[in-house]
Amino acid sequence: MHDQQHHGEQDDERDDDARSGERGGWRAVAAARPVWTFTYEFAPGLTANCVAVQFAPRRWAVLSPGSNMSEESLSAIARAGEVVALVAPNKNHHVGLKSWRARFPDARVYAPAAALKALRGRYPDCSIDAIATLREELPAEVALRCSPHSKAGCTTLLVRRAAGWLWHTDDLVLNMDEYEGPLPVRWLMGLMRMVGGVRVNRMNRIFFVTDRAALKRELLADLETYPITALIPAHGVVGEDPELAARLRGSIEEVL
């Protein structure tokens, strides 16, 4: 009994450590389970956010595994536990899979059903499972939602907080406060109104959404079921604005 209590206390201490501070470029975001985020450059001047969640003691899932990440950054999460799942949230967020698989060869790879064919073709030597199989391992305070209304795959990670839920959205929802990349990309961002706070990504809607009305209903329902109080977007800055839910709801109504 004493040994079990001792190990339990060790796990609690590790969880507390994983929840706090910055390490190797990772930033911790407050939630019921440890959540880390890392901003990486996937093309010259263009950035995205990698997110890691500890869904069980010492077991981590990493969404949008980042490219060009240093050994210091990879070692930081290795010290925090075991990376057991690498998740490509859609068919486009996969650029770091090769380096992460090399660093964590025992991790299984997951993707939404809509992205499986494309990613299995791109990585023929890699076994890629549907996210539904990973969902079975998640505790009640962690959820992975895959919308059927995107031909690229559309995955949202939700983690319970003391008040509300933290959302990590893939390309569908942005929170960008400045333009990025070369001039043509900046021009496109302006045309699509991608910069200026929390908003649904118009470019994603145009190219990947298959049923706007159904997706709108789904997102509005999720806002009721999982009230958002923090956002880690695939692109942009972490948001914890008290008006976050209202801003996101307004953009859903406007864009979808």
PDB file of C-alpha atoms in Angstrom:
ATOM      1  CA  MET A   1       0.000   0.000   0.000  1.00  0.00           C
ATOM      2  CA  HIS A   2       2.843   2.375   0.895  1.00  0.00           C
ATOM      3  CA  ASP A   3       4.554   1.668  -2.455  1.00  0.00           C
ATOM      4  CA  GLN A   4       1.314   2.294  -4.355  1.00  0.00           C
ATOM      5  CA  GLN A   5       0.819   5.572  -2.478  1.00  0.00           C
ATOM      6  CA  HIS A   6       4.439   6.561  -3.178  1.00  0.00           C
ATOM      7  CA  HIS A   7       4.079   5.856  -6.906  1.00  0.00           C
ATOM      8  CA  GLY A   8       0.784   7.753  -6.955  1.00  0.00           C
ATOM      9  CA  GLU A   9       2.455  10.743  -5.328  1.00  0.00           C
ATOM     10  CA  GLN A  10       5.257  10.557  -7.901  1.00  0.00           C
ATOM     11  CA  ASP A  11       2.718  10.564 -10.749  1.00  0.00           C
ATOM     12  CA  ASP A  12       0.935  13.566  -9.190  1.00  0.00           C
ATOM     13  CA  GLU A  13       4.239  15.426  -8.917  1.00  0.00           C
ATOM     14  CA  ARG A  14       5.078  14.649 -12.538  1.00  0.00           C
ATOM     15  CA  ASP A  15       1.648  15.819 -13.655  1.00  0.00           C
ATOM     16  CA  ASP A  16       2.063  19.064 -11.693  1.00  0.00           C
ATOM     17  CA  ASP A  17       5.490  19.540 -13.265  1.00  0.00           C
ATOM     18  CA  ALA A  18       4.089  18.866 -16.736  1.00  0.00           C
ATOM     19  CA  ARG A  19       1.388  21.488 -16.199  1.00  0.00           C
ATOM     20  CA  SER A  20       3.730  24.321 -15.297  1.00  0.00           C
ATOM     21  CA  GLY A  21       6.186  26.616 -17.027  1.00  0.00           C
ATOM     22  CA  GLU A  22       7.955  26.474 -20.361  1.00  0.00           C
ATOM     23  CA  ARG A  23      10.501  23.836 -21.296  1.00  0.00           C
ATOM     24  CA  GLY A  24      12.377  23.383 -24.545  1.00  0.00           C
ATOM     25  CA  GLY A  25      10.144  25.920 -26.252  1.00  0.00           C
ATOM     26  CA  TRP A  26       6.918  24.257 -25.087  1.00  0.00           C
ATOM     27  CA  ARG A  27       4.260  26.330 -23.333  1.00  0.00           C
ATOM     28  CA  ALA A  28       1.884  24.757 -20.813  1.00  0.00           C
ATOM     29  CA  VAL A  29      -1.795  25.726 -21.012  1.00  0.00           C
ATOM     30  CA  ALA A  30      -3.959  25.180 -17.936  1.00  0.00           C
ATOM     31  CA  ALA A  31      -6.377  22.251 -18.211  1.00  0.00           C
ATOM     32  CA  ALA A  32      -7.533  19.173 -16.286  1.00  0.00           C
ATOM     33  CA  ARG A  33      -4.818  17.188 -18.051  1.00  0.00           C
ATOM     34  CA  PRO A  34      -1.353  18.542 -18.887  1.00  0.00           C
ATOM     35  CA  VAL A  35      -1.423  20.304 -22.262  1.00  0.00           C
ATOM     36  CA  TRP A  36       1.645  21.715 -24.000  1.00  0.00           C
ATOM     37  CA  THR A  37       1.870  23.704 -27.216  1.00  0.00           C
ATOM     38  CA  PHE A  38       4.838  24.498 -29.454  1.00  0.00           C
ATOM     39  CA  THR A  39       4.916  26.936 -32.368  1.00  0.00           C
ATOM     40  CA  TYR A  40       7.017  25.650 -35.269  1.00  0.00           C
ATOM     41  CA  GLU A  41       7.887  26.924 -38.736  1.00  0.00           C
ATOM     42  CA  PHE A  42       6.668  24.588 -41.490  1.00  0.00           C
ATOM     43  CA  ALA A  43       7.659  26.835 -44.425  1.00  0.00           C
ATOM     44  CA  PRO A  44       9.646  30.085 -44.651  1.00  0.00           C
ATOM     45  CA  GLY A  45       7.854  32.618 -42.473  1.00  0.00           C
ATOM     46  CA  LEU A  46       4.811  30.387 -41.858  1.00  0.00           C
ATOM     47  CA  THR A  47       4.044  28.823 -38.486  1.00  0.00           C
ATOM     48  CA  ALA A  48       1.705  26.255 -36.955  1.00  0.00           C
ATOM     49  CA  ASN A  49       1.052  24.942 -33.460  1.00  0.00           C
ATOM     50  CA  CYS A  50       1.895  21.444 -32.290  1.00  0.00           C
ATOM     51  CA  VAL A  51      -0.107  20.327 -29.241  1.00  0.00           C
ATOM     52  CA  ALA A  52       0.651  17.550 -26.761  1.00  0.00           C
ATOM     53  CA  VAL A  53      -1.849  16.257 -24.207  1.00  0.00           C
ATOM     54  CA  GLN A  54      -1.115  13.816 -21.395  1.00  0.00           C
ATOM     55  CA  PHE A  55      -4.287  11.732 -21.545  1.00  0.00           C
ATOM     56  CA  ALA A  56      -3.120   9.141 -18.998  1.00  0.00           C
ATOM     57  CA  PRO A  57      -0.259   9.121 -16.474  1.00  0.00           C
ATOM     58  CA  ARG A  58       3.000   9.505 -18.422  1.00  0.00           C
ATOM     59  CA  ARG A  59       1.215   8.841 -21.755  1.00  0.00           C
ATOM     60  CA  TRP A  60       1.121  11.626 -24.339  1.00  0.00           C
ATOM     61  CA  ALA A  61      -0.662  12.171 -27.631  1.00  0.00           C
ATOM     62  CA  VAL A  62       0.843  14.754 -29.996  1.00  0.00           C
ATOM     63  CA  LEU A  63      -1.337  16.514 -32.572  1.00  0.00           C
ATOM     64  CA  SER A  64       0.186  18.176 -35.648  1.00  0.00           C
ATOM     65  CA  PRO A  65       3.677  16.844 -34.846  1.00  0.00           C
ATOM     66  CA  GLY A  66       5.934  19.791 -35.591  1.00  0.00           C
ATOM     67  CA  SER A  67       8.716  19.907 -38.141  1.00  0.00           C
ATOM     68  CA  ASN A  68      12.089  21.580 -37.570  1.00  0.00           C
ATOM     69  CA  MET A  69      11.889  20.962 -33.823  1.00  0.00           C
ATOM     70  CA  SER A  70      15.135  20.813 -31.882  1.00  0.00           C
ATOM     71  CA  GLU A  71      16.423  17.839 -29.944  1.00  0.00           C
ATOM     72  CA  GLU A  72      15.930  19.945 -26.813  1.00  0.00           C
ATOM     73  CA  SER A  73      12.206  20.246 -27.580  1.00  0.00           C
ATOM     74  CA  LEU A  74      11.791  16.554 -28.335  1.00  0.00           C
ATOM     75  CA  SER A  75      13.785  15.572 -25.256  1.00  0.00           C
ATOM     76  CA  ALA A  76      11.610  17.806 -23.070  1.00  0.00           C
ATOM     77  CA  ILE A  77       8.491  15.833 -23.855  1.00  0.00           C
ATOM     78  CA  ALA A  78      10.372  12.528 -23.685  1.00  0.00           C
ATOM     79  CA  ARG A  79      11.357  13.389 -20.115  1.00  0.00           C
ATOM     80  CA  ALA A  80       7.717  14.138 -19.294  1.00  0.00           C
ATOM     81  CA  GLY A  81       6.540  10.671 -20.288  1.00  0.00           C
ATOM     82  CA  GLU A  82       5.991   8.361 -23.237  1.00  0.00           C
ATOM     83  CA  VAL A  83       4.739   9.638 -26.584  1.00  0.00           C
ATOM     84  CA  VAL A  84       2.326   6.865 -27.575  1.00  0.00           C
ATOM     85  CA  ALA A  85       0.220   8.616 -30.238  1.00  0.00           C
ATOM     86  CA  LEU A  86       1.037  10.914 -33.153  1.00  0.00           C
ATOM     87  CA  VAL A  87      -2.076  12.503 -34.643  1.00  0.00           C
ATOM     88  CA  ALA A  88      -2.362  14.135 -38.051  1.00  0.00           C
ATOM     89  CA  PRO A  89      -5.603  16.126 -37.565  1.00  0.00           C
ATOM     90  CA  ASN A  90      -6.147  16.439 -41.311  1.00  0.00           C
ATOM     91  CA  LYS A  91      -4.379  15.445 -44.502  1.00  0.00           C
ATOM     92  CA  ASN A  92      -2.221  18.595 -44.492  1.00  0.00           C
ATOM     93  CA  HIS A  93      -0.771  18.620 -40.956  1.00  0.00           C
ATOM     94  CA  HIS A  94       1.728  15.793 -41.272  1.00  0.00           C
ATOM     95  CA  VAL A  95       5.077  17.455 -42.048  1.00  0.00           C
ATOM     96  CA  GLY A  96       6.680  16.423 -38.755  1.00  0.00           C
ATOM     97  CA  LEU A  97       5.598  12.787 -38.800  1.00  0.00           C
ATOM     98  CA  LYS A  98       8.893  11.499 -40.212  1.00  0.00           C
ATOM     99  CA  SER A  99      11.099  13.112 -37.562  1.00  0.00           C
ATOM    100  CA  TRP A 100       8.702  12.308 -34.705  1.00  0.00           C
ATOM    101  CA  ARG A 101       8.436   8.663 -35.780  1.00  0.00           C
ATOM    102  CA  ALA A 102      12.227   8.465 -35.864  1.00  0.00           C
ATOM    103  CA  ARG A 103      12.438   9.918 -32.348  1.00  0.00           C
ATOM    104  CA  PHE A 104       9.473   7.922 -30.941  1.00  0.00           C
ATOM    105  CA  PRO A 105       9.347   4.696 -33.004  1.00  0.00           C
ATOM    106  CA  ASP A 106       6.850   2.971 -30.695  1.00  0.00           C
ATOM    107  CA  ALA A 107       4.221   5.690 -31.090  1.00  0.00           C
ATOM    108  CA  ARG A 108       1.173   4.791 -33.167  1.00  0.00           C
ATOM    109  CA  VAL A 109      -0.027   7.174 -35.868  1.00  0.00           C
ATOM    110  CA  TYR A 110      -3.649   8.295 -36.192  1.00  0.00           C
ATOM    111  CA  ALA A 111      -5.674  10.426 -38.590  1.00  0.00           C
ATOM    112  CA  PRO A 112      -9.352  11.180 -39.267  1.00  0.00           C
ATOM    113  CA  ALA A 113     -11.113   8.838 -41.677  1.00  0.00           C
ATOM    114  CA  ALA A 114     -11.211  11.460 -44.448  1.00  0.00           C
ATOM    115  CA  ALA A 115      -7.406  11.770 -44.400  1.00  0.00           C
ATOM    116  CA  LEU A 116      -6.461   8.087 -44.180  1.00  0.00           C
ATOM    117  CA  LYS A 117      -6.212   7.369 -47.912  1.00  0.00           C
ATOM    118  CA  ALA A 118      -4.033  10.403 -48.631  1.00  0.00           C
ATOM    119  CA  LEU A 119      -1.719   9.866 -45.674  1.00  0.00           C
ATOM    120  CA  ARG A 120      -1.369   6.114 -46.167  1.00  0.00           C
ATOM    121  CA  GLY A 121      -0.370   6.835 -49.759  1.00  0.00           C
ATOM    122  CA  ARG A 122       2.201   9.389 -48.617  1.00  0.00           C
ATOM    123  CA  TYR A 123       3.597   7.126 -45.871  1.00  0.00           C
ATOM    124  CA  PRO A 124       3.338   3.571 -47.262  1.00  0.00           C
ATOM    125  CA  ASP A 125       5.757   2.217 -44.644  1.00  0.00           C
ATOM    126  CA  CYS A 126       3.659   3.537 -41.760  1.00  0.00           C
ATOM    127  CA  SER A 127       0.581   1.961 -40.207  1.00  0.00           C
ATOM    128  CA  ILE A 128      -1.987   4.749 -39.766  1.00  0.00           C
ATOM    129  CA  ASP A 129      -5.133   4.068 -37.765  1.00  0.00           C
ATOM    130  CA  ALA A 130      -8.397   5.976 -37.592  1.00  0.00           C
ATOM    131  CA  ILE A 131      -8.686   8.420 -34.702  1.00  0.00           C
ATOM    132  CA  ALA A 132     -11.749   6.475 -33.553  1.00  0.00           C
ATOM    133  CA  THR A 133      -9.418   3.752 -32.224  1.00  0.00           C
ATOM    134  CA  LEU A 134      -7.484   6.271 -30.115  1.00  0.00           C
ATOM    135  CA  ARG A 135     -10.705   7.796 -28.817  1.00  0.00           C
ATOM    136  CA  GLU A 136     -11.428   4.555 -26.940  1.00  0.00           C
ATOM    137  CA  GLU A 137      -8.394   5.193 -24.695  1.00  0.00           C
ATOM    138  CA  LEU A 138      -9.299   8.747 -23.704  1.00  0.00           C
ATOM    139  CA  PRO A 139     -10.644   9.719 -20.266  1.00  0.00           C
ATOM    140  CA  ALA A 140     -13.864  11.676 -19.836  1.00  0.00           C
ATOM    141  CA  GLU A 141     -12.048  15.010 -19.618  1.00  0.00           C
ATOM    142  CA  VAL A 142     -10.387  14.590 -23.039  1.00  0.00           C
ATOM    143  CA  ALA A 143     -12.234  14.299 -26.352  1.00  0.00           C
ATOM    144  CA  LEU A 144     -11.271  14.095 -30.020  1.00  0.00           C
ATOM    145  CA  ARG A 145     -14.007  15.217 -32.405  1.00  0.00           C
ATOM    146  CA  CYS A 146     -13.701  14.445 -36.118  1.00  0.00           C
ATOM    147  CA  SER A 147     -16.216  16.209 -38.328  1.00  0.00           C
ATOM    148  CA  PRO A 148     -17.582  14.194 -41.268  1.00  0.00           C
ATOM    149  CA  HIS A 149     -18.132  17.438 -43.176  1.00  0.00           C
ATOM    150  CA  SER A 150     -14.572  17.960 -44.425  1.00  0.00           C
ATOM    151  CA  LYS A 151     -12.823  16.159 -47.245  1.00  0.00           C
ATOM    152  CA  ALA A 152      -9.432  16.941 -45.671  1.00  0.00           C
ATOM    153  CA  GLY A 153     -10.382  15.668 -42.236  1.00  0.00           C
ATOM    154  CA  CYS A 154     -11.261  18.094 -39.457  1.00  0.00           C
ATOM    155  CA  THR A 155     -10.184  17.228 -35.905  1.00  0.00           C
ATOM    156  CA  THR A 156     -10.778  19.148 -32.687  1.00  0.00           C
ATOM    157  CA  LEU A 157      -9.110  18.252 -29.391  1.00  0.00           C
ATOM    158  CA  LEU A 158     -11.121  19.204 -26.303  1.00  0.00           C
ATOM    159  CA  VAL A 159      -9.742  19.126 -22.764  1.00  0.00           C
ATOM    160  CA  ARG A 160     -11.802  20.006 -19.712  1.00  0.00           C
ATOM    161  CA  ARG A 161     -10.639  22.962 -17.597  1.00  0.00           C
ATOM    162  CA  ALA A 162     -11.643  24.245 -14.163  1.00  0.00           C
ATOM    163  CA  ALA A 163     -14.199  26.332 -16.056  1.00  0.00           C
ATOM    164  CA  GLY A 164     -15.216  25.236 -19.533  1.00  0.00           C
ATOM    165  CA  TRP A 165     -13.059  23.492 -22.114  1.00  0.00           C
ATOM    166  CA  LEU A 166      -9.834  24.073 -23.978  1.00  0.00           C
ATOM    167  CA  TRP A 167     -10.186  23.629 -27.742  1.00  0.00           C
ATOM    168  CA  HIS A 168      -7.380  22.821 -30.153  1.00  0.00           C
ATOM    169  CA  THR A 169      -8.707  23.289 -33.655  1.00  0.00           C
ATOM    170  CA  ASP A 170      -7.094  22.296 -36.900  1.00  0.00           C
ATOM    171  CA  ASP A 171      -7.181  24.628 -39.916  1.00  0.00           C
ATOM    172  CA  LEU A 172     -10.901  25.369 -39.561  1.00  0.00           C
ATOM    173  CA  VAL A 173     -10.543  27.988 -36.787  1.00  0.00           C
ATOM    174  CA  LEU A 174      -7.733  30.558 -36.648  1.00  0.00           C
ATOM    175  CA  ASN A 175      -6.579  33.154 -34.121  1.00  0.00           C
ATOM    176  CA  MET A 176      -3.954  35.123 -36.017  1.00  0.00           C
ATOM    177  CA  ASP A 177      -2.911  38.595 -34.927  1.00  0.00           C
ATOM    178  CA  GLU A 178      -0.422  39.285 -37.720  1.00  0.00           C
ATOM    179  CA  TYR A 179       0.281  38.373 -41.332  1.00  0.00           C
ATOM    180  CA  GLU A 180       2.870  35.694 -42.068  1.00  0.00           C
ATOM    181  CA  GLY A 181       4.982  34.518 -44.975  1.00  0.00           C
ATOM    182  CA  PRO A 182       5.920  36.070 -48.317  1.00  0.00           C
ATOM    183  CA  LEU A 183       3.886  38.846 -49.933  1.00  0.00           C
ATOM    184  CA  PRO A 184       1.563  36.605 -52.030  1.00  0.00           C
ATOM    185  CA  VAL A 185       0.604  34.644 -48.907  1.00  0.00           C
ATOM    186  CA  ARG A 186      -0.001  37.848 -46.962  1.00  0.00           C
ATOM    187  CA  TRP A 187      -2.197  39.123 -49.782  1.00  0.00           C
ATOM    188  CA  LEU A 188      -4.235  35.908 -49.707  1.00  0.00           C
ATOM    189  CA  MET A 189      -4.580  36.131 -45.924  1.00  0.00           C
ATOM    190  CA  GLY A 190      -5.946  39.639 -46.314  1.00  0.00           C
ATOM    191  CA  LEU A 191      -8.331  38.623 -49.081  1.00  0.00           C
ATOM    192  CA  MET A 192      -9.676  35.756 -46.975  1.00  0.00           C
ATOM    193  CA  ARG A 193      -9.787  37.890 -43.805  1.00  0.00           C
ATOM    194  CA  MET A 194      -7.706  35.327 -41.927  1.00  0.00           C
ATOM    195  CA  VAL A 195      -6.036  37.827 -39.565  1.00  0.00           C
ATOM    196  CA  GLY A 196      -7.634  39.771 -36.738  1.00  0.00           C
ATOM    197  CA  GLY A 197      -8.628  37.382 -33.966  1.00  0.00           C
ATOM    198  CA  VAL A 198     -10.754  34.275 -33.647  1.00  0.00           C
ATOM    199  CA  ARG A 199     -12.458  33.367 -36.893  1.00  0.00           C
ATOM    200  CA  VAL A 200     -13.507  30.471 -39.078  1.00  0.00           C
ATOM    201  CA  ASN A 201     -11.033  30.001 -41.924  1.00  0.00           C
ATOM    202  CA  ARG A 202     -12.741  31.022 -45.173  1.00  0.00           C
ATOM    203  CA  MET A 203     -10.115  29.282 -47.288  1.00  0.00           C
ATOM    204  CA  ASN A 204     -10.754  26.014 -45.468  1.00  0.00           C
ATOM    205  CA  ARG A 205     -14.491  26.503 -45.981  1.00  0.00           C
ATOM    206  CA  ILE A 206     -14.029  27.057 -49.735  1.00  0.00           C
ATOM    207  CA  PHE A 207     -11.689  24.144 -50.440  1.00  0.00           C
ATOM    208  CA  PHE A 208     -12.496  21.462 -47.872  1.00  0.00           C
ATOM    209  CA  VAL A 209     -15.922  21.841 -46.253  1.00  0.00           C
ATOM    210  CA  THR A 210     -18.483  19.550 -47.891  1.00  0.00           C
ATOM    211  CA  ASP A 211     -21.651  20.636 -46.065  1.00  0.00           C
ATOM    212  CA  ARG A 212     -21.572  24.142 -44.609  1.00  0.00           C
ATOM    213  CA  ALA A 213     -24.986  23.974 -42.949  1.00  0.00           C
ATOM    214  CA  ALA A 214     -24.258  20.651 -41.258  1.00  0.00           C
ATOM    215  CA  LEU A 215     -20.841  21.823 -40.069  1.00  0.00           C
ATOM    216  CA  LYS A 216     -22.388  25.001 -38.695  1.00  0.00           C
ATOM    217  CA  ARG A 217     -24.939  22.993 -36.694  1.00  0.00           C
ATOM    218  CA  GLU A 218     -22.194  20.707 -35.440  1.00  0.00           C
ATOM    219  CA  LEU A 219     -19.926  23.536 -34.262  1.00  0.00           C
ATOM    220  CA  LEU A 220     -22.740  25.427 -32.558  1.00  0.00           C
ATOM    221  CA  ALA A 221     -23.782  22.228 -30.771  1.00  0.00           C
ATOM    222  CA  ASP A 222     -20.172  21.644 -29.673  1.00  0.00           C
ATOM    223  CA  LEU A 223     -20.057  25.158 -28.223  1.00  0.00           C
ATOM    224  CA  GLU A 224     -22.989  24.180 -26.020  1.00  0.00           C
ATOM    225  CA  THR A 225     -21.582  20.778 -25.039  1.00  0.00           C
ATOM    226  CA  TYR A 226     -17.981  21.933 -24.615  1.00  0.00           C
ATOM    227  CA  PRO A 227     -18.100  25.645 -23.632  1.00  0.00           C
ATOM    228  CA  ILE A 228     -14.835  27.092 -24.917  1.00  0.00           C
ATOM    229  CA  THR A 229     -12.686  29.097 -22.481  1.00  0.00           C
ATOM    230  CA  ALA A 230      -9.286  28.605 -24.146  1.00  0.00           C
ATOM    231  CA  LEU A 231      -8.218  28.103 -27.754  1.00  0.00           C
ATOM    232  CA  ILE A 232      -5.024  26.710 -29.247  1.00  0.00           C
ATOM    233  CA  PRO A 233      -5.533  27.163 -32.988  1.00  0.00           C
ATOM    234  CA  ALA A 234      -3.518  25.318 -35.601  1.00  0.00           C
ATOM    235  CA  HIS A 235      -2.353  28.743 -36.763  1.00  0.00           C
ATOM    236  CA  GLY A 236      -2.124  31.800 -34.544  1.00  0.00           C
ATOM    237  CA  VAL A 237      -1.893  32.563 -30.848  1.00  0.00           C
ATOM    238  CA  VAL A 238      -3.349  30.905 -27.765  1.00  0.00           C
ATOM    239  CA  GLY A 239      -6.547  32.663 -26.719  1.00  0.00           C
ATOM    240  CA  GLU A 240      -8.148  32.807 -23.269  1.00  0.00           C
ATOM    241  CA  ASP A 241     -10.405  35.813 -23.847  1.00  0.00           C
ATOM    242  CA  PRO A 242     -13.622  35.788 -21.749  1.00  0.00           C
ATOM    243  CA  GLU A 243     -15.419  36.684 -24.993  1.00  0.00           C
ATOM    244  CA  LEU A 244     -13.916  33.699 -26.834  1.00  0.00           C
ATOM    245  CA  ALA A 245     -17.169  31.744 -27.128  1.00  0.00           C
ATOM    246  CA  ALA A 246     -19.103  34.765 -28.364  1.00  0.00           C
ATOM    247  CA  ARG A 247     -16.425  35.637 -30.918  1.00  0.00           C
ATOM    248  CA  LEU A 248     -16.266  32.089 -32.255  1.00  0.00           C
ATOM    249  CA  ARG A 249     -20.053  31.797 -32.388  1.00  0.00           C
ATOM    250  CA  GLY A 250     -20.233  35.065 -34.317  1.00  0.00           C
ATOM    251  CA  SER A 251     -17.669  33.885 -36.864  1.00  0.00           C
ATOM    252  CA  ILE A 252     -19.448  30.550 -37.302  1.00  0.00           C
ATOM    253  CA  GLU A 253     -22.688  32.400 -38.004  1.00  0.00           C
ATOM    254  CA  GLU A 254     -20.947  34.762 -40.438  1.00  0.00           C
ATOM    255  CA  VAL A 255     -18.746  32.358 -42.400  1.00  0.00           C
ATOM    256  CA  LEU A 256     -20.783  29.153 -42.414  1.00  0.00           C
TER     257      LEU A 256
END
